[in-house]
Short mmCIF file of C-alpha atoms in Angstrom, two decimals:
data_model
loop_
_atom_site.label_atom_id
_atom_site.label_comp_id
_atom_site.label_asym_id
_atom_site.label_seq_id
_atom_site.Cartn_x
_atom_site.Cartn_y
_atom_site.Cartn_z
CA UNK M 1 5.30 -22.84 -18.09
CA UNK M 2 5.91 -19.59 -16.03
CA UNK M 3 8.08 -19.39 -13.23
CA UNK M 4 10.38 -16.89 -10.89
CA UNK M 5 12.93 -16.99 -8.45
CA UNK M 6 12.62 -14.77 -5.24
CA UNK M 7 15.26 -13.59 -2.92
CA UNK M 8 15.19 -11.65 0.10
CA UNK M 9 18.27 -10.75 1.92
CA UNK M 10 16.73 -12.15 5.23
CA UNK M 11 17.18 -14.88 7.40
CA UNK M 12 14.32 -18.24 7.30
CA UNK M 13 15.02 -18.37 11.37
CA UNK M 14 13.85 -14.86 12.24
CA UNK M 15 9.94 -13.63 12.27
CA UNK M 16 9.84 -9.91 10.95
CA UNK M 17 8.76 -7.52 8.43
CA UNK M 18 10.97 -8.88 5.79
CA UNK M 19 11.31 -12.32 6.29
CA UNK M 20 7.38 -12.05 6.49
CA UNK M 21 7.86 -10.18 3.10
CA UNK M 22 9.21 -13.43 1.84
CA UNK M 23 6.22 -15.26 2.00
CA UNK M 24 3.66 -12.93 1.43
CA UNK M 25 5.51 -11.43 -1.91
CA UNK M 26 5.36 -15.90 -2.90
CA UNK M 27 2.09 -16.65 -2.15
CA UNK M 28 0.91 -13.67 -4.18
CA UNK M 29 3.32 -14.46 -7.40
CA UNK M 30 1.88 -18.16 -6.59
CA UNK M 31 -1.35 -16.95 -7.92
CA UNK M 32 0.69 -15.30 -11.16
CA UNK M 33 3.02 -17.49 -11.89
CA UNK M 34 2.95 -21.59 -12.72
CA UNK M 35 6.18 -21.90 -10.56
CA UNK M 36 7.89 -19.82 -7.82
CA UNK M 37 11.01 -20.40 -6.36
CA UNK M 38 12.20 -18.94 -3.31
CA UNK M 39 16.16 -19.63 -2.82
CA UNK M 40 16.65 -18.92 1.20
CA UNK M 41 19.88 -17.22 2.42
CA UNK M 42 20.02 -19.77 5.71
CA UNK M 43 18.97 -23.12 6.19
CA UNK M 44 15.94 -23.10 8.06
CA UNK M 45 15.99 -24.18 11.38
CA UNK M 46 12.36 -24.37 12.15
CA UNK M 47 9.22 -24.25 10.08
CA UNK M 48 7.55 -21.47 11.82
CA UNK M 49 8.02 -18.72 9.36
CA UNK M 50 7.59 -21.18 6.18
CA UNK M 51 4.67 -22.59 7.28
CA UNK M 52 3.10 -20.33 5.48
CA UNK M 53 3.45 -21.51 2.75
CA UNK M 54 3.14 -24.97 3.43
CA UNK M 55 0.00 -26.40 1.51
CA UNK M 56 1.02 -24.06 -1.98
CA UNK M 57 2.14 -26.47 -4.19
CA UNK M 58 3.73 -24.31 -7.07
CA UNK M 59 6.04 -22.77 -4.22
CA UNK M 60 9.22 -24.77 -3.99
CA UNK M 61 12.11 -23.84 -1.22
CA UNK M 62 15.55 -24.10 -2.36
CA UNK M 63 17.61 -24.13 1.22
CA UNK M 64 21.47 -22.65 -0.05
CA UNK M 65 24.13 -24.87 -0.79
CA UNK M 66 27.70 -24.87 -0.09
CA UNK M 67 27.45 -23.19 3.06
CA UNK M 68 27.57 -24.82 6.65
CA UNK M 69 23.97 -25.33 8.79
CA UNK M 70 24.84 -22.04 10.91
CA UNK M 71 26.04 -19.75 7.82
CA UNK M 72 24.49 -17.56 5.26
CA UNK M 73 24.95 -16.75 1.87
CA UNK M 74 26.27 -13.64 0.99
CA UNK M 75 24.79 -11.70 -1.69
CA UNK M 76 27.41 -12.34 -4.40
CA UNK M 77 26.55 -16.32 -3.43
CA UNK M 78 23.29 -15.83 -4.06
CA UNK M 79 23.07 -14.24 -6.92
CA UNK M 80 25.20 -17.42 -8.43
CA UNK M 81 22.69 -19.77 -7.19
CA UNK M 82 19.94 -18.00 -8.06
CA UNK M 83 21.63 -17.77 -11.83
CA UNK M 84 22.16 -21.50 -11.49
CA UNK M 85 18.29 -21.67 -10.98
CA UNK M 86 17.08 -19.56 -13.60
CA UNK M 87 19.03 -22.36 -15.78
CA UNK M 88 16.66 -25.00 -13.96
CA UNK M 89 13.57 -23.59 -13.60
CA UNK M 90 13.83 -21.00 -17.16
CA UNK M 91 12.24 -18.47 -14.72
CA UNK M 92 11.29 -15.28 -16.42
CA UNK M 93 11.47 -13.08 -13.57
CA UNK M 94 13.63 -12.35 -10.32
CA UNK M 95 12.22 -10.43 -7.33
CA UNK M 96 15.26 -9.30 -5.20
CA UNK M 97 14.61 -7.49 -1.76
CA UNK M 98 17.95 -5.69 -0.03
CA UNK M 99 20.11 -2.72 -1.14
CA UNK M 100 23.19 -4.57 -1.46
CA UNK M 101 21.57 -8.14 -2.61
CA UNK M 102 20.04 -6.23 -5.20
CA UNK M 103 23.06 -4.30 -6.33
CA UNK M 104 24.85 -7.37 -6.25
CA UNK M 105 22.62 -9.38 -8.50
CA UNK M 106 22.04 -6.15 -10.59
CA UNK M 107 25.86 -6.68 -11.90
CA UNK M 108 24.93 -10.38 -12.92
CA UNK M 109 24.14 -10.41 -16.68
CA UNK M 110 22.64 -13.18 -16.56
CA UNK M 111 19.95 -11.97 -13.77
CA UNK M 112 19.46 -8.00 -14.51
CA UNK M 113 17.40 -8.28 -18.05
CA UNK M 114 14.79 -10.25 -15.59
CA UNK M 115 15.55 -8.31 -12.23
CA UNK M 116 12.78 -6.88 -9.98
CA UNK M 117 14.52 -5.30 -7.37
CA UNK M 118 13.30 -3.75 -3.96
CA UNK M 119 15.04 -1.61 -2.30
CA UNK M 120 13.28 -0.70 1.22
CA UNK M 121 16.81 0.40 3.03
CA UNK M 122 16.73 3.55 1.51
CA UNK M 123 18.57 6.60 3.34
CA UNK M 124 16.38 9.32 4.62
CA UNK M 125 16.65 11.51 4.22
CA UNK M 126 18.02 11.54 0.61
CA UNK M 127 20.68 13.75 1.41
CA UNK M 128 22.45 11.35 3.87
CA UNK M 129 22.59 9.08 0.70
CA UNK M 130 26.92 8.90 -0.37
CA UNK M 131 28.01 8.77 -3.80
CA UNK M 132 28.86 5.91 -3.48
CA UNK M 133 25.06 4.86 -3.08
CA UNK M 134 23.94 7.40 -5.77
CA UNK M 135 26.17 5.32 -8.25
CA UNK M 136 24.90 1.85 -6.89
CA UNK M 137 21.06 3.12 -7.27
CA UNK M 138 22.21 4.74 -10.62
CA UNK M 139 23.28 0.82 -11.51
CA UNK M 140 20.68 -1.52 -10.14
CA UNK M 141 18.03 1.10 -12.04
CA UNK M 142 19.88 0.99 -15.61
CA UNK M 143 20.00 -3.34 -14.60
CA UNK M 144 16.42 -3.74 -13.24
CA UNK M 145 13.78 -4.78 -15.61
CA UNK M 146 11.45 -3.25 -12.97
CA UNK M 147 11.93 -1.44 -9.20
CA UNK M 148 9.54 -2.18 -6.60
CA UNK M 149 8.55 0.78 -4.27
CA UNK M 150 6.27 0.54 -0.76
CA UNK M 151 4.71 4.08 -0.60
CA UNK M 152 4.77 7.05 -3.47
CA UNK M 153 6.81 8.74 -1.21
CA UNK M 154 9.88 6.17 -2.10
CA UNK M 155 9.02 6.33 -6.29
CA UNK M 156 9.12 9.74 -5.41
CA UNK M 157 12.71 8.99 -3.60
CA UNK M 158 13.71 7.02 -6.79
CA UNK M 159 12.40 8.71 -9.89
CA UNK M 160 13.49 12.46 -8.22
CA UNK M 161 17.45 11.29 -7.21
CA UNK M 162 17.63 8.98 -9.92
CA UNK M 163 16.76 9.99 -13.29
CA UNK M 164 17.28 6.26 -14.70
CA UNK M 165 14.37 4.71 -12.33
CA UNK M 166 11.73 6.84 -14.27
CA UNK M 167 8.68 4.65 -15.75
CA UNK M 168 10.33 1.19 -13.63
CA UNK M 169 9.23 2.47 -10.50
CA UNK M 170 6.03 0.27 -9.48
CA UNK M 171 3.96 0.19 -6.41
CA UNK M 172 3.72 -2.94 -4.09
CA UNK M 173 2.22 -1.62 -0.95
CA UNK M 174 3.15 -3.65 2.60
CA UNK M 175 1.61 -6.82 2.57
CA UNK M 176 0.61 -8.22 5.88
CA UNK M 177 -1.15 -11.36 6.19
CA UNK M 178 -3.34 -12.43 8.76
CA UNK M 179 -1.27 -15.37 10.00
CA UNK M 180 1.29 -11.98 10.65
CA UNK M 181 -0.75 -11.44 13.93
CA UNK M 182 -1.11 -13.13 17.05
CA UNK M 183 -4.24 -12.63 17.83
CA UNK M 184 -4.21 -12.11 21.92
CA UNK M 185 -7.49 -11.96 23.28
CA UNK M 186 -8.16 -8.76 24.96
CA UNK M 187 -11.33 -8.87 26.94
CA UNK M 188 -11.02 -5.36 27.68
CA UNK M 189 -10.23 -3.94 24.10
CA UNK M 190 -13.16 -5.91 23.43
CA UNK M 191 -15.96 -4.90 25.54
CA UNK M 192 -14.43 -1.17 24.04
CA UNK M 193 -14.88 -2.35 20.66
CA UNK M 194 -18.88 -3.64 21.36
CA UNK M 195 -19.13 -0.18 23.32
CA UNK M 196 -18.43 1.94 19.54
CA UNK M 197 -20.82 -0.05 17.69
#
């Protein structure tokens, strides 16, 4: 049986692009994998966002322990969770969204053979990027099985400033799901819309 864990550095409790991320990134690996496991960094206080994913029944939520109701994990936290359920679940794979979540679980030993990370809080442009960050990016690509880009412009970002990244660099385009939009009706944008056809 086939499973990962997935981790995005984003709060359960707030609707936007990455917590969105989240579910859409699950519900695709649903469809790949025979498990997924998505440990949350806060305990959710409402079902709106994971609702979508209610009704998928290899998904399972792990809400974090140790921490109070109102808290979140930090990265370092996480990562030791999520190592605790790789020992659970024998997940083969670990898809990791956030600069420093993913640097963070990049220095686990346990996690980086199996790390997918994601890095979307790039600097731009690259030269506002510190040494600092050069060395953390030349890390989590030496300790990533694979790195996850949106647009060629950011495997472009990654394989040009950091020589290690070369051939890990894969495309995952924005995923946006229809449940993403609130469809308003517009009466007016619609009567334009039946005006083009």
């Amino acid at each position: 049986m086939s499973s990962v864990v997935v981790y995005g550095d984003v709060s359960p409790n707030v609707i936007d692009g990455s917590s969105i991320w989240l579910m859409s990134v699950s519900e695709v690996l649903s469809g790949v994998f025979d498990e997924v496991h998505i440990q949350l960094k806060n305990h959710p206080q409402n079902r709106t966002l994971l609702s979508a994913i209610d009704g998928i029944a290899n998904i399972y939520v792990h809400a974090p322990e140790g921490i109070a109701d109102d808290a979140a994990l930090g990265t370092t936290a996480a990562a030791e969770l999520v190592e605790k359920l790789i020992g659970h679940t024998r997940a083969t794979a670990v898809v990791v969204r956030g600069f420093q979540a993913v640097y963070d679980f990049s220095l686990n030993e346990k996690i980086s053979p199996m790390l997918w990370s994601y890095v979307t809080d790039l600097p731009f442009p690259p030269k506002k990027l510190s040494d600092t960050n050069v060395q953390r990016l030349k890390h989590i690509a030496e300790h990533s099985r694979r790195i996850l880009a949106q647009t060629e412009a950011a495997r472009s970002y990654w394989e040009a400033l950091i020589p290690q990244a070369a051939g890990k660099v894969l495309l995952i385009p924005p995923m946006i799901p229809d449940y993403a939009f609130n469809a308003v009706e517009n009466p007016q944008i619609r009567e334009q819309d039946n005006l083009k056809l």
